[in-house]
Structure formats: C-alpha cells, structure tokens
CSV table of C-alpha atoms and ligand atoms in Angstrom, one decimal:
chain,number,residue,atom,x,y,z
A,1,UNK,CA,-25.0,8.6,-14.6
A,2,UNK,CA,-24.1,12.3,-15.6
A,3,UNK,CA,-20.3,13.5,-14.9
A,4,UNK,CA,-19.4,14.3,-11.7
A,5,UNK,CA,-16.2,14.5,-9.9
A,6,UNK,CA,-15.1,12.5,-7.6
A,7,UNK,CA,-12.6,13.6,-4.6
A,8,UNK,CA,-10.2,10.7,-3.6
A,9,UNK,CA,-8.4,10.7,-0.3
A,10,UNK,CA,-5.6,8.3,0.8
A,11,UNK,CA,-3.8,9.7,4.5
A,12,UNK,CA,-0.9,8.5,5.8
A,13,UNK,CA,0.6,9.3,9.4
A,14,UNK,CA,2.5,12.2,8.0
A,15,UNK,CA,0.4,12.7,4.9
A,16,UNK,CA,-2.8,13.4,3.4
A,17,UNK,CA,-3.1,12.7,-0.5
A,18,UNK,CA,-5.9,13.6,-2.6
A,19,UNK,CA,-6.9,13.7,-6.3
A,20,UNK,CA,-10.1,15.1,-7.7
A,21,UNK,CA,-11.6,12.8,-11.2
A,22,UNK,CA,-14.4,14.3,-13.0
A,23,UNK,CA,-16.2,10.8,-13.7
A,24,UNK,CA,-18.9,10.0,-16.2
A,25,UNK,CA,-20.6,6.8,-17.7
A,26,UNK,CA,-16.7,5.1,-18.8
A,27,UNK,CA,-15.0,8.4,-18.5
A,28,UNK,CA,-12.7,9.1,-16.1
A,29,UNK,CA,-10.7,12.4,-16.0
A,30,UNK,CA,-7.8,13.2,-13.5
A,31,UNK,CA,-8.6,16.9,-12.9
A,32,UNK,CA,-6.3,17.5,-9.7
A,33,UNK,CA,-4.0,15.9,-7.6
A,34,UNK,CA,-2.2,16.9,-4.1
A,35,UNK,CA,-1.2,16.4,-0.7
A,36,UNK,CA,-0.6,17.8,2.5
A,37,UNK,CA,2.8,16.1,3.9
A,38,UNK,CA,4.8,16.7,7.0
A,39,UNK,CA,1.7,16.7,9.3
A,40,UNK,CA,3.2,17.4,13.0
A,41,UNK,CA,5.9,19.8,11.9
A,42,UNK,CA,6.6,23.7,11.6
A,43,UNK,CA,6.9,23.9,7.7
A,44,UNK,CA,5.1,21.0,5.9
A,45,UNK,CA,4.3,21.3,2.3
A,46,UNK,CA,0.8,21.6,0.9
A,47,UNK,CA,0.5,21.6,-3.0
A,48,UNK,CA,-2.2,21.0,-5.8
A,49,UNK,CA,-1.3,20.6,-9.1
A,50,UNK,CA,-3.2,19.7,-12.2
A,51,UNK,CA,-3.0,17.0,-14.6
A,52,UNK,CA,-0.5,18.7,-16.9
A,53,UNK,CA,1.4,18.6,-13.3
A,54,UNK,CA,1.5,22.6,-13.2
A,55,UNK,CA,1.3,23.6,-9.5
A,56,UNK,CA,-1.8,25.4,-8.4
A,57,UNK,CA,-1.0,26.0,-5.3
A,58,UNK,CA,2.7,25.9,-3.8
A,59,UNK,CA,2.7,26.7,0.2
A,60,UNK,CA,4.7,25.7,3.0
A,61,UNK,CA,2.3,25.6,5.8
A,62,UNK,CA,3.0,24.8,9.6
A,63,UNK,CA,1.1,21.6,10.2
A,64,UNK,CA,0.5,21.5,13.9
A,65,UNK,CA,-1.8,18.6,13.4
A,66,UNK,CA,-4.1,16.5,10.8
A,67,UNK,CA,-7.1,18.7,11.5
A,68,UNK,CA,-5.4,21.8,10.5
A,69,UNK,CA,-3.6,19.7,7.2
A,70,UNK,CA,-7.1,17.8,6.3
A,71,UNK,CA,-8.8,22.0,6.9
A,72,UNK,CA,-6.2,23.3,4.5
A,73,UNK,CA,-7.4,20.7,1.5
A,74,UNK,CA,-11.1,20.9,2.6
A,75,UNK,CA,-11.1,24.7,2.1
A,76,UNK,CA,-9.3,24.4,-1.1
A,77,UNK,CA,-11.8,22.4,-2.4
A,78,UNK,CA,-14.4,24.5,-1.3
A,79,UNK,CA,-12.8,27.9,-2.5
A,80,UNK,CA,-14.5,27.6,-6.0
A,81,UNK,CA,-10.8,27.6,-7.8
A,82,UNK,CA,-11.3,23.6,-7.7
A,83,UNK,CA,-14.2,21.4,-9.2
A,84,UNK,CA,-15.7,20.8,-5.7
A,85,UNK,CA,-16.6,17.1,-5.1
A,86,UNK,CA,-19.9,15.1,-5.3
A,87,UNK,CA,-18.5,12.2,-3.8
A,88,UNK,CA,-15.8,11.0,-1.8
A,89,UNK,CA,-13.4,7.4,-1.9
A,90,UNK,CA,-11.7,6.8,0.8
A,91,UNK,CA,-8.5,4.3,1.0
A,92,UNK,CA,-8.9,1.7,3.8
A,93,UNK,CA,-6.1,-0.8,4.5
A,94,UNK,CA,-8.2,-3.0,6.5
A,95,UNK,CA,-11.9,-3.0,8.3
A,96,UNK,CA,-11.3,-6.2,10.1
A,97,UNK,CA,-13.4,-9.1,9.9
A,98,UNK,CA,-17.0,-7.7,9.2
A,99,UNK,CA,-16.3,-4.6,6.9
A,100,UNK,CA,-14.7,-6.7,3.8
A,101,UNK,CA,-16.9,-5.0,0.7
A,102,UNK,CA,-16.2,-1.3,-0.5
A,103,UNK,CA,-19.6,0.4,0.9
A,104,UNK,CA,-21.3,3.6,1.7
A,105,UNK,CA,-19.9,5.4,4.6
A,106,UNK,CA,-22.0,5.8,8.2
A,107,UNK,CA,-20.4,7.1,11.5
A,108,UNK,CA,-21.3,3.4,12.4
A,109,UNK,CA,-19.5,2.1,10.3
A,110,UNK,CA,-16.5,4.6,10.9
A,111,UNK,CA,-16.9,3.1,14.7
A,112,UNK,CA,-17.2,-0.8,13.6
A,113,UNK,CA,-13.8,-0.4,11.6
A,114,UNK,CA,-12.3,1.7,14.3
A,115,UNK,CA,-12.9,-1.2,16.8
A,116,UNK,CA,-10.2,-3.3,14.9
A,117,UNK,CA,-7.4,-0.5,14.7
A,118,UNK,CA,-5.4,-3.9,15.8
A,119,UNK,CA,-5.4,-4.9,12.6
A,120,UNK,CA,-3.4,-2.0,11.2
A,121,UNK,CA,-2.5,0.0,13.6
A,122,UNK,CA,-0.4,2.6,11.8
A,123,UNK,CA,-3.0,3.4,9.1
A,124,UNK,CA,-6.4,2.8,10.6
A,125,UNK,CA,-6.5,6.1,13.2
A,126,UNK,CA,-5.6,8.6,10.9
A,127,UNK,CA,-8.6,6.9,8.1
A,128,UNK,CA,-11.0,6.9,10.7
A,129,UNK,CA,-10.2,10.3,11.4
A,130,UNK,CA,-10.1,11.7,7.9
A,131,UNK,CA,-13.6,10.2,7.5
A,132,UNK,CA,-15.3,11.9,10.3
A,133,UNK,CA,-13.5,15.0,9.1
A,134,UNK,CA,-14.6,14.5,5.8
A,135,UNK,CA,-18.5,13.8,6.8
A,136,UNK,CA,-17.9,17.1,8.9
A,137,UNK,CA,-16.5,19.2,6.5
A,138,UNK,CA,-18.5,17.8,3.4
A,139,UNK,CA,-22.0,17.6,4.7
A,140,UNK,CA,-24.4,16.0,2.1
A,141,UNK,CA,-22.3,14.2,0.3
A,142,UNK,CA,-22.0,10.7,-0.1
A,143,UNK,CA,-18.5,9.3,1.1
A,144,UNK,CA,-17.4,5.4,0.7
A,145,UNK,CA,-14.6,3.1,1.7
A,146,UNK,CA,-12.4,1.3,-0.8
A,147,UNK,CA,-10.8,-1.4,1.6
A,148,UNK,CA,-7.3,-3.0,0.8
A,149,UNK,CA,-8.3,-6.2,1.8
A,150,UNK,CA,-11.3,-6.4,-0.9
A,151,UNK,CA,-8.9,-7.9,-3.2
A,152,UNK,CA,-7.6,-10.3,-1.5
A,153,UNK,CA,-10.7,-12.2,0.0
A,154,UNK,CA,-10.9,-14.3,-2.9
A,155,UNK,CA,-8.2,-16.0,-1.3
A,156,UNK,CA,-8.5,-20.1,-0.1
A,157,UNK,CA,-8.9,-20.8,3.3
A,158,UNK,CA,-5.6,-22.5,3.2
A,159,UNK,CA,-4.4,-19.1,2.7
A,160,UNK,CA,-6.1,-17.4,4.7
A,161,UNK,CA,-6.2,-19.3,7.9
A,162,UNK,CA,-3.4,-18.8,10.4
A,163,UNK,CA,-2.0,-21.9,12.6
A,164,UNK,CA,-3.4,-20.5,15.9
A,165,UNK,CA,-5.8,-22.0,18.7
A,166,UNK,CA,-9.4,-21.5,17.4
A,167,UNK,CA,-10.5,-19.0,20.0
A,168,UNK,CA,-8.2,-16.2,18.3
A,169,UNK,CA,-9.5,-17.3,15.0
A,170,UNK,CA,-12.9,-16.9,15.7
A,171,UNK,CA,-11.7,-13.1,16.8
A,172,UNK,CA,-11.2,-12.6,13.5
A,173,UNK,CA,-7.3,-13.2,13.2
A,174,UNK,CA,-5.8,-14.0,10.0
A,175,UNK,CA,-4.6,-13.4,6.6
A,176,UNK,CA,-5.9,-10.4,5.3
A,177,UNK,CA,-3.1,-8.9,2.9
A,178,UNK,CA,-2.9,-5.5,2.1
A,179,UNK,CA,-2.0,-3.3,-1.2
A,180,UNK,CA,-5.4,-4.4,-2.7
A,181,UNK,CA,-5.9,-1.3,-4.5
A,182,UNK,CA,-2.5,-1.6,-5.9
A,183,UNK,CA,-2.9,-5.2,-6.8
A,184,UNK,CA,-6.3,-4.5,-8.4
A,185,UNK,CA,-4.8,-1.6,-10.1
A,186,UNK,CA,-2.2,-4.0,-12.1
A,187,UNK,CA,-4.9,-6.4,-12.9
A,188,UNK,CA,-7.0,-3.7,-14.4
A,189,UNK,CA,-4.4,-2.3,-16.3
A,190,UNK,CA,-3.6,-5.6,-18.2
A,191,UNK,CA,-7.0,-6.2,-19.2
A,192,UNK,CA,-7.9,-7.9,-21.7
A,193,UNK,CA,-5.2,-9.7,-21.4
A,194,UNK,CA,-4.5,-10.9,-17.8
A,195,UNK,CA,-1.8,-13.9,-17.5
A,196,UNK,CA,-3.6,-16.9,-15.7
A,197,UNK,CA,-0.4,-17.0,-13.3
A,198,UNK,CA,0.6,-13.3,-12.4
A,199,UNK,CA,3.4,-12.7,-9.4
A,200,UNK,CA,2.9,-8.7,-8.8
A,201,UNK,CA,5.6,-7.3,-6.3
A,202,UNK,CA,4.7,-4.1,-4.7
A,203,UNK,CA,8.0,-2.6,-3.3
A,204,UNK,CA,7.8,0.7,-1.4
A,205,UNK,CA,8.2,1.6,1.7
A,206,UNK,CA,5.7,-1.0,2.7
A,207,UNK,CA,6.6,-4.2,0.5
A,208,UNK,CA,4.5,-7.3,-0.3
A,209,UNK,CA,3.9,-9.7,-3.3
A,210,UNK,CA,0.9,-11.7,-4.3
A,211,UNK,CA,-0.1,-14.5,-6.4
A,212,UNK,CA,-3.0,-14.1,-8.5
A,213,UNK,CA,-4.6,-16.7,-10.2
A,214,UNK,CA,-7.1,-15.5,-13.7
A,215,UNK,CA,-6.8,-12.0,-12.3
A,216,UNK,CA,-7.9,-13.3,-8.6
A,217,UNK,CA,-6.1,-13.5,-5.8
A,218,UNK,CA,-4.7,-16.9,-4.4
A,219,UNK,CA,-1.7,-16.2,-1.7
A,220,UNK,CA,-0.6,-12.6,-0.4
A,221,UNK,CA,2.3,-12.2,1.8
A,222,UNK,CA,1.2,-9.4,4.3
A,223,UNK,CA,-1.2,-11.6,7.2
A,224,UNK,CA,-3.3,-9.8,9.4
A,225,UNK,CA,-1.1,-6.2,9.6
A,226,UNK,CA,0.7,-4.9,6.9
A,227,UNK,CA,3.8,-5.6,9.7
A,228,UNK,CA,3.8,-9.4,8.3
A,229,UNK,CA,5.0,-10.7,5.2
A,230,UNK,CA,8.6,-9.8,3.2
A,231,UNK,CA,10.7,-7.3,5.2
A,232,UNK,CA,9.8,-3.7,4.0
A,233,UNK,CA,11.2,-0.1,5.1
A,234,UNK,CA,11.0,-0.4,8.9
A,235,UNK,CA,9.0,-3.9,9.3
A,236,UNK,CA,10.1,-6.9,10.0
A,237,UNK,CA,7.9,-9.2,8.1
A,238,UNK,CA,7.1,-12.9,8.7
A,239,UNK,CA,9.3,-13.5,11.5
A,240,UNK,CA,10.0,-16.4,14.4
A,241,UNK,CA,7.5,-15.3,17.0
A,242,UNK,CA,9.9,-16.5,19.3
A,243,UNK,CA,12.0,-13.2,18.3
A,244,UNK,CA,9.0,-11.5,19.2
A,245,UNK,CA,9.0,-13.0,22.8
A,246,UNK,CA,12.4,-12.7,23.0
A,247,UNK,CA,12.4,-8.7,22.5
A,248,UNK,CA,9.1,-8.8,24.4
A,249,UNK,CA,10.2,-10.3,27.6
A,250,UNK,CA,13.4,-7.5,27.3
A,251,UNK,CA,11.0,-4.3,27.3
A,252,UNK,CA,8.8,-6.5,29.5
A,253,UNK,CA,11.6,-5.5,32.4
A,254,UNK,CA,11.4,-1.9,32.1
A,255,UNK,CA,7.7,-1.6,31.0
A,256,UNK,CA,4.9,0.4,33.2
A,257,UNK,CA,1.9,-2.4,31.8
A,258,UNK,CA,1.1,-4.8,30.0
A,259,UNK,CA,-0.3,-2.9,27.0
A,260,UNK,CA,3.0,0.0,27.2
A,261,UNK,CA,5.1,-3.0,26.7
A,262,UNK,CA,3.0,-4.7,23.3
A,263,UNK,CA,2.9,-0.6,22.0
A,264,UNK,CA,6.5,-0.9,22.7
A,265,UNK,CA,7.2,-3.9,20.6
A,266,UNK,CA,5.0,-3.1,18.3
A,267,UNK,CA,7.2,0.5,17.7
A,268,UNK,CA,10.3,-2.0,17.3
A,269,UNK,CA,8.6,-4.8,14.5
A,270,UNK,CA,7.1,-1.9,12.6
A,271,UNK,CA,8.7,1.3,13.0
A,272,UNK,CA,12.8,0.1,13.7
A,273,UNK,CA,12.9,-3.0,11.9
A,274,UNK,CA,13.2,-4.2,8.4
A,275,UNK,CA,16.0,-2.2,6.1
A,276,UNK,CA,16.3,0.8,9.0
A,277,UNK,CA,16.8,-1.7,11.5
A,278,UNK,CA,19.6,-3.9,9.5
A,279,UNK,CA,21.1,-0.7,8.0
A,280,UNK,CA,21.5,1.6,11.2
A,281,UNK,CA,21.3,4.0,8.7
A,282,UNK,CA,17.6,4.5,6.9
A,283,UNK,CA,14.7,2.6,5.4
A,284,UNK,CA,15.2,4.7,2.2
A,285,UNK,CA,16.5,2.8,-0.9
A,286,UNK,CA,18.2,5.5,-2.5
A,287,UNK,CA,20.1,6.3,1.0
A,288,UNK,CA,20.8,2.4,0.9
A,289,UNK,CA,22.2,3.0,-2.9
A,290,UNK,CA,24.5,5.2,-1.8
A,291,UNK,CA,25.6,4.1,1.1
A,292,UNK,CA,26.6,0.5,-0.6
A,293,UNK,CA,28.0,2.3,-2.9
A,294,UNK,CA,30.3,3.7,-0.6
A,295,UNK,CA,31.3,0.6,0.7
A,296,UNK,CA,28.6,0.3,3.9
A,297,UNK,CA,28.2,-3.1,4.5
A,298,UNK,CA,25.5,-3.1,6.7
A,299,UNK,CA,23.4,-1.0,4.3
A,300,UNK,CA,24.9,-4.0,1.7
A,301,UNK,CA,23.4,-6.4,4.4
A,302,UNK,CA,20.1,-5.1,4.4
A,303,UNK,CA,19.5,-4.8,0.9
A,304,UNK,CA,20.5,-8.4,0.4
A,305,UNK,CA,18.0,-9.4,2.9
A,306,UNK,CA,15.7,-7.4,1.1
A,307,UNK,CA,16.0,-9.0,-2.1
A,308,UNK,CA,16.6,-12.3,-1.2
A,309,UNK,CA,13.1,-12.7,0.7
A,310,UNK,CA,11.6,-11.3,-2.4
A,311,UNK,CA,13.2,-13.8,-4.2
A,312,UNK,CA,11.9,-16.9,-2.2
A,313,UNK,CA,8.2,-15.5,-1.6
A,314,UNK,CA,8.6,-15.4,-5.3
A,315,UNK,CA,9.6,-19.1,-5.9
A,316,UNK,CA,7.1,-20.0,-3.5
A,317,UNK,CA,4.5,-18.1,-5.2
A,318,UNK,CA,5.4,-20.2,-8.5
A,319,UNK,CA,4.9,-23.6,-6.7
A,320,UNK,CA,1.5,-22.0,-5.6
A,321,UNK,CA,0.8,-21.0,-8.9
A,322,UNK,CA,2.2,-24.2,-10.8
A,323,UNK,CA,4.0,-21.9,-13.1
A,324,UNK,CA,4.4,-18.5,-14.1
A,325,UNK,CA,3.6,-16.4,-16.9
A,326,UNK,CA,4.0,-12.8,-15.7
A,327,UNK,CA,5.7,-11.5,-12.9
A,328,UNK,CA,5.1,-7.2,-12.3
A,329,UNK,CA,7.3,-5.4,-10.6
A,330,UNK,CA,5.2,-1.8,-8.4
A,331,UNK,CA,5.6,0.8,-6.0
A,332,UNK,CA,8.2,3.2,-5.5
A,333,UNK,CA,11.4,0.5,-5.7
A,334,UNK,CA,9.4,-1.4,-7.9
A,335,UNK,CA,9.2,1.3,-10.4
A,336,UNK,CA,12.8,3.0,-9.9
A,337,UNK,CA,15.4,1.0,-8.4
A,338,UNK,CA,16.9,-0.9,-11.5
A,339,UNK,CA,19.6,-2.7,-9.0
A,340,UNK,CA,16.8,-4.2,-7.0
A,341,UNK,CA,14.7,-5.7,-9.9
A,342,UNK,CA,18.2,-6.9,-11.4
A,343,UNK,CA,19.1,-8.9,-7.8
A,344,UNK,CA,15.9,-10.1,-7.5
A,345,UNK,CA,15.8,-12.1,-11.2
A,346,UNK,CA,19.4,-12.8,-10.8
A,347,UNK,CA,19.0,-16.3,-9.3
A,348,UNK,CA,15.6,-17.1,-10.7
A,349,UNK,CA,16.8,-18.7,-14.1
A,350,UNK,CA,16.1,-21.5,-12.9
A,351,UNK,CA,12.2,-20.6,-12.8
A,352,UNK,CA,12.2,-18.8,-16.5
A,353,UNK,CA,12.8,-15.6,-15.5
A,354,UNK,CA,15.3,-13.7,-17.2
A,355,UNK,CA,15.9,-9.9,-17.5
A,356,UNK,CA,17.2,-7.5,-20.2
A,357,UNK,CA,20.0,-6.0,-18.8
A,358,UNK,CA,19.6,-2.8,-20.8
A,359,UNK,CA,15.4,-2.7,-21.2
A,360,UNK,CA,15.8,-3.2,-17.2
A,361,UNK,CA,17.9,0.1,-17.2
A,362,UNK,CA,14.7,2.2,-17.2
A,363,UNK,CA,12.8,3.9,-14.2
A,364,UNK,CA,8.9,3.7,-15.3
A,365,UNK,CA,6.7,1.5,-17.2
A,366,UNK,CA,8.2,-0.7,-19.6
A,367,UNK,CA,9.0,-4.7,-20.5
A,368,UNK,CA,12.8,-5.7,-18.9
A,369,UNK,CA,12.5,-9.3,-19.3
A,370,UNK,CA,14.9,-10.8,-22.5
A,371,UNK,CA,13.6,-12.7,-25.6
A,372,UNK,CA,14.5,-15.8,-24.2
A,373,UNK,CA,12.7,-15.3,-21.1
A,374,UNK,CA,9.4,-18.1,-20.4
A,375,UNK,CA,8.0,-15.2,-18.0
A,376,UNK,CA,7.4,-11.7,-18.9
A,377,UNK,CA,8.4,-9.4,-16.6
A,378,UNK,CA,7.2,-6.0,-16.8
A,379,UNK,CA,7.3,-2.6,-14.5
A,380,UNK,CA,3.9,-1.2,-14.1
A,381,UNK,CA,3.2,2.1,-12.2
A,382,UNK,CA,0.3,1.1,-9.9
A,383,UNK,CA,-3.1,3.9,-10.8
A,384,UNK,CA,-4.9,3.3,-7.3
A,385,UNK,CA,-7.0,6.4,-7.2
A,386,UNK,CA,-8.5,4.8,-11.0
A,387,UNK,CA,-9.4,1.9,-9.3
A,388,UNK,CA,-10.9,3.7,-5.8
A,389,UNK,CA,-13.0,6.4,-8.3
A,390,UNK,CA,-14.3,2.8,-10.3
A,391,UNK,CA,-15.6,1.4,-7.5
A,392,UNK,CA,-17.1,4.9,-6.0
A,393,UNK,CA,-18.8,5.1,-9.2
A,394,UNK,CA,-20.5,1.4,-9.1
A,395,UNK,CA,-21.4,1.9,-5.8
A,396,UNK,CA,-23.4,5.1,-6.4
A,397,UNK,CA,-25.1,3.2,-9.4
A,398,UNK,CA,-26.2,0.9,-6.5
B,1,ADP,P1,5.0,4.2,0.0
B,1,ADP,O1,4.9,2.7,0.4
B,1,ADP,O2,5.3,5.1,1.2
B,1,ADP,O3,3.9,4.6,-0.9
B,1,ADP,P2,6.7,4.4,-2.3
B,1,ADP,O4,5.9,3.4,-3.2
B,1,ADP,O5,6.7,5.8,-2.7
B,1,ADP,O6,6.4,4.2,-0.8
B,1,ADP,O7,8.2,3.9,-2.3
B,1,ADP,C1,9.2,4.5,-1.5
B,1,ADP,C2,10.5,3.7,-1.8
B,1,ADP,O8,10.9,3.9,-3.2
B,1,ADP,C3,11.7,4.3,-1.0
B,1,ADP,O9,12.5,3.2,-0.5
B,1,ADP,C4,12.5,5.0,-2.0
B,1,ADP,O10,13.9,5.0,-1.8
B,1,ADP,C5,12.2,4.2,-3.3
B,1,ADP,N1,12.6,4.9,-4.5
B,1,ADP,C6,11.9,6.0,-5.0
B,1,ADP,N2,12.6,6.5,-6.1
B,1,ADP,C7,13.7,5.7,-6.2
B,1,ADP,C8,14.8,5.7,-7.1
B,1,ADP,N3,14.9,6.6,-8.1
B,1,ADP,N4,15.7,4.8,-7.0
B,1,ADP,C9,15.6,3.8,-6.0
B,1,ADP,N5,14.6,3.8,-5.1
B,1,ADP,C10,13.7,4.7,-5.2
C-alpha cells in the first residue's frame, strides 16, 4: 500500500479530537493533531497544531452545537493548508453485542450500533453523529470503526458473563470493558517484550484497570457501560444495586415516567457520582490536590476512595493473574498525579510492588518502581490514535 493519510477522530460530549497520520507500508507519521472543545458554549476553542506542537490554527469560535464544531474541522481539512484525508478511524466505545470487530463503515451499520446507545450512553450519540457527519462531509471515502471493546473480547466467559436472569443475557447484557484502544496501546508499546501478567491502570476522568494475560485480555473492571467498574470522575463504579433502587425509588416520587426517572438516575450514577459526588467540590484531580492540601476533608475522602478501590481491583487482579510482573500506570492521573501512583503502591508490599519514591517524582513516561521491587511498575502515556490508524490500515489491506 502507497502512503496515504489517515484522519482519526475521537468526540467527546464537549469535544471533537482529531489527528491526521500520513501512513505507509510500516510508516506511520503524526502530521496534525486538534480539537474542537467547548461544544455548546459562546467561545469554545478550536486549534490544529503540528507535530513539532506549533499551532496552525488558534481560534476561539462560538460553538452553538457539534454540527457547527465537526463543520469547522471538516473545512479545515478540506481548505488545502492540511494533507486532506483518504480514510477515516473512528473511536467507538462500544457497538453492543453484534458489532465486536473494527470494520468498514455503512449507514447500517451506524443504525445497528445506534440501537444499543444503552450501552454507553454518554459516548455513543455523539459517535454516531460524527459518523454520519463524516460520511456527509467526506463523500468517497472510506470510514471505519475502531471499537473499545475489541480488546477486551478475548475475555473468559467467567468474565464476561453477569449474574442476571437469562432473558437479559440473551439481550446482550454483560461485561464489555472499555479503554480498549488504550489498553491495546500499552500492549503495543511493550512489544517485544510483553510481561505474561500485566495490570494496566487507565486513570482519567473515566478510570478502569485490566488484567491481561500474554498481551490478552483476561478481566476488565468497566461491565457493560463505562458507568461500572472503579469509581472514576463523576461515576460511581461497581456499586450495590440496591443503592441504585434506593435513589431510584427517591426520583421515582417526583418523576413524570418511567423512562424520565432511569434518565434521571442515570444523570446521578454517571454525571454526580464518583470523586464530584464525594468531594462536593469537582471530579478534577488537581482541584482535589489542592483542596486536600488545604485541609478539605471531603475532597481527602474522595481521593482515598479513589485509591483504595484501585488498590483492591488491583489485588484482585493478581489473584486472577496468579502473580504479577508488570503493573502500568495511564491516562491523565495515571501519567501526572505522582501522589496517586504513590497511595495506590503504598499498601501493596505485600504483593511485590514497591515504588521509587524519587523515580515516581516524574510526570510522563518513565520506570518508578525500586530495585527491590518483584513487579515493575512503569508510567506509559497511552498512543490511541497509533493503534486506531494500525488497524484502519489492515482493514483497507482487506
Ligand atoms: P479523559 O478520561 O477525559 O481523557 P484524562 O486522561 O485527560 O481524561 O485525565 C483527566 C484527569 O487527569 C483529571 O482528573 C486531571 O485532574 C488529571 N490530571 C491531569 N494533569 C494532572 C496533573 N498534572 N496532576 C494531577 N492530575 C492531573
């Protein structure tokens, strides 16, 4: 295959990120990279910059909505100034039960995965949007979705299946994990020499952890929505559903239907929980930082909470695993929040993890566990759009 470049997209409910790769037979070459962010507001910000990181463009649009924010980066790409795209890879967290493989884009297809917005309901409008935008806007070329999930299907049925009645099974309701891309994006990076028993630890705003086996993955913490799991920015993770009924039956009294009161809750386990809801204060880490800092115990509160539950899905993950060799630490806290990564290790001696005090004093790539360590830990900067351009390329050699 000659070299061609390859436009990646990843939206978010406020955001629309982009990168363009000029891809050849083993090349691949970041050539741009943006994003349109603050989608629903009178000055958003829309900025391209190249791979040296010098901005090309610098604006400070209003963004009314996501047609006018995906318009802004389709006519960039179209102006000429940019390599304009051959193909397109788009970010999926989940199809739902019958779109599991990375595959060439249809409207059909667009309307199969639409049908189970249930099973990730704050990301899968906004996709399914950008894609019919993108078919629109793009006409002629070939577009394909690059699914979260994909990684995680190698997973056992014990893992998988969920203790429910049969009829909801067969609906398609289970474990499906998200971060794939992520996850498949550590794995690739540590080629050739992937640990047989690897705990990676995506912490951002969304949070989970999985255990991967030979580079495959055995046990993920998210279930069916990214809403399950360890407790992340504003979700509450794996929780006693009878909390869930609890708050349920509460908006329940006040609710206009049936399905009002389930978009209700579903605003309080996703959008009010997790470190916002525990804090009072924000679902930002650095906020949390600071506020601890100055003596905030709630904020105190909801970081321990935070790290604690990492902590045990992380123990549990080594009795999965029989051991561990490697544990990764991703994602935005992952990556940057030293104090996190430092009370997350603290009471895992007795598993063989130890930190470096002063290597784990570093925000970025690096190795932070001590010489006396049995388990490496290392920080690793996921490289998702790598991974979605990889398999955009194999799939157009198909
Ligand atoms: P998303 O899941 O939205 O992609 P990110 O991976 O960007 O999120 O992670 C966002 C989280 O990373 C936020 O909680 C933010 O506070 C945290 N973070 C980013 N930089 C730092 C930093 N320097 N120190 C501590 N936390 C940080």
């Amino acid at each position: 295959m000659s070299s061609l470049p390859v436009l990646v997209l990843n939206s978010g409910s406020s955001s629309i990120k982009f990168s363009v790769y000029e891809a050849g037979n083993g090349d691949r070459t970041k050539l741009v990279e943006g994003a349109v962010d603050g989608i629903g507001t009178d000055q958003g910000k829309f900025w391209i910059k190249d791979a040296t990181g010098k901005k090309l463009v610098d604006q400070t649009p209003a963004l009314p909505n996501r047609a006018v924010a995906f318009k802004l980066v389709a006519d960039a790409l179209h102006s000429g100034d940019f390599p304009a795209p051959k193909a397109i890879g788009h970010r999926m967290v989940s199809g739902g039960p019958t779109v599991q493989e990375n595959q060439f884009i249809t409207p059909a297809l667009i309307d199969e995965m639409e049908s189970y917005t249930a099973f990730a309901p704050l990301h899968t409008p906004i996709a399914v949007y950008i894609m019919r935008e993108a078919l629109r806007l793009f006409p002629g070329i070939p577009n394909f979705v690059i699914l979260d999930t994909y990684f995680h299907r190698t997973m056992p049925e014990v893992a998988k299946h969920m203790p429910i009645p049969a009829e909801y099974a067969a609906m398609g309701v289970r474990r499906y994990g998200a971060h794939g891309v992520s996850y498949e994006s550590i794995v690739y990076q540590l080629q050739p020499n992937v640990p047989e028993k690897l705990i990676v630890a995506h912490l951002g705003n969304g949070a989970s952890i999985s255990a991967i086996r030979n580079g495959k993955c055995l046990d993920t913490s998210m279930g069916l929505t990214p809403t399950g799991g360890i407790i992340s920015g504003t979700r509450t993770g794996d929780i006693d559903p009878g909390v869930l009924l609890f708050i349920l039956r509460k908006i329940a009294e006040t609710a206009t239907s049936a399905s009002d009161a389930a978009d209700k809750l579903e605003v309080v386990a996703s959008k009010k929980a997790g470190l916002l809801g525990v804090s009072e204060l924000s679902n930002d880490m650095r906020d949390l930082r600071d506020a601890i800092k100055e003596g905030n115990a709630k904020a105190r509160l909801a970081v321990d909470k935070f790290t604690w539950t990492i902590a045990k899905w992380i123990g549990s993950f080594v009795a999965e695993l029989n051991g561990l060799d490697m544990l990764v630490f991703t994602g935005g806290i992952g990556e940057n929040d030293i104090a996190s990564r430092a009370e997350i290790c603290t009471d895992l001696g007795a598993l063989g993890i130890l930190l470096d005090a002063q290597r784990n004093d570093v925000r970025g790539a690096a190795t932070i566990s001590s010489q006396t360590s049995k388990v490496t830990v290392r920080v690793i900067p996921p490289a998702e759009d790598l991974i979605i351009v990889n398999h955009v390329v194999r799939l157009l050699g198909q």
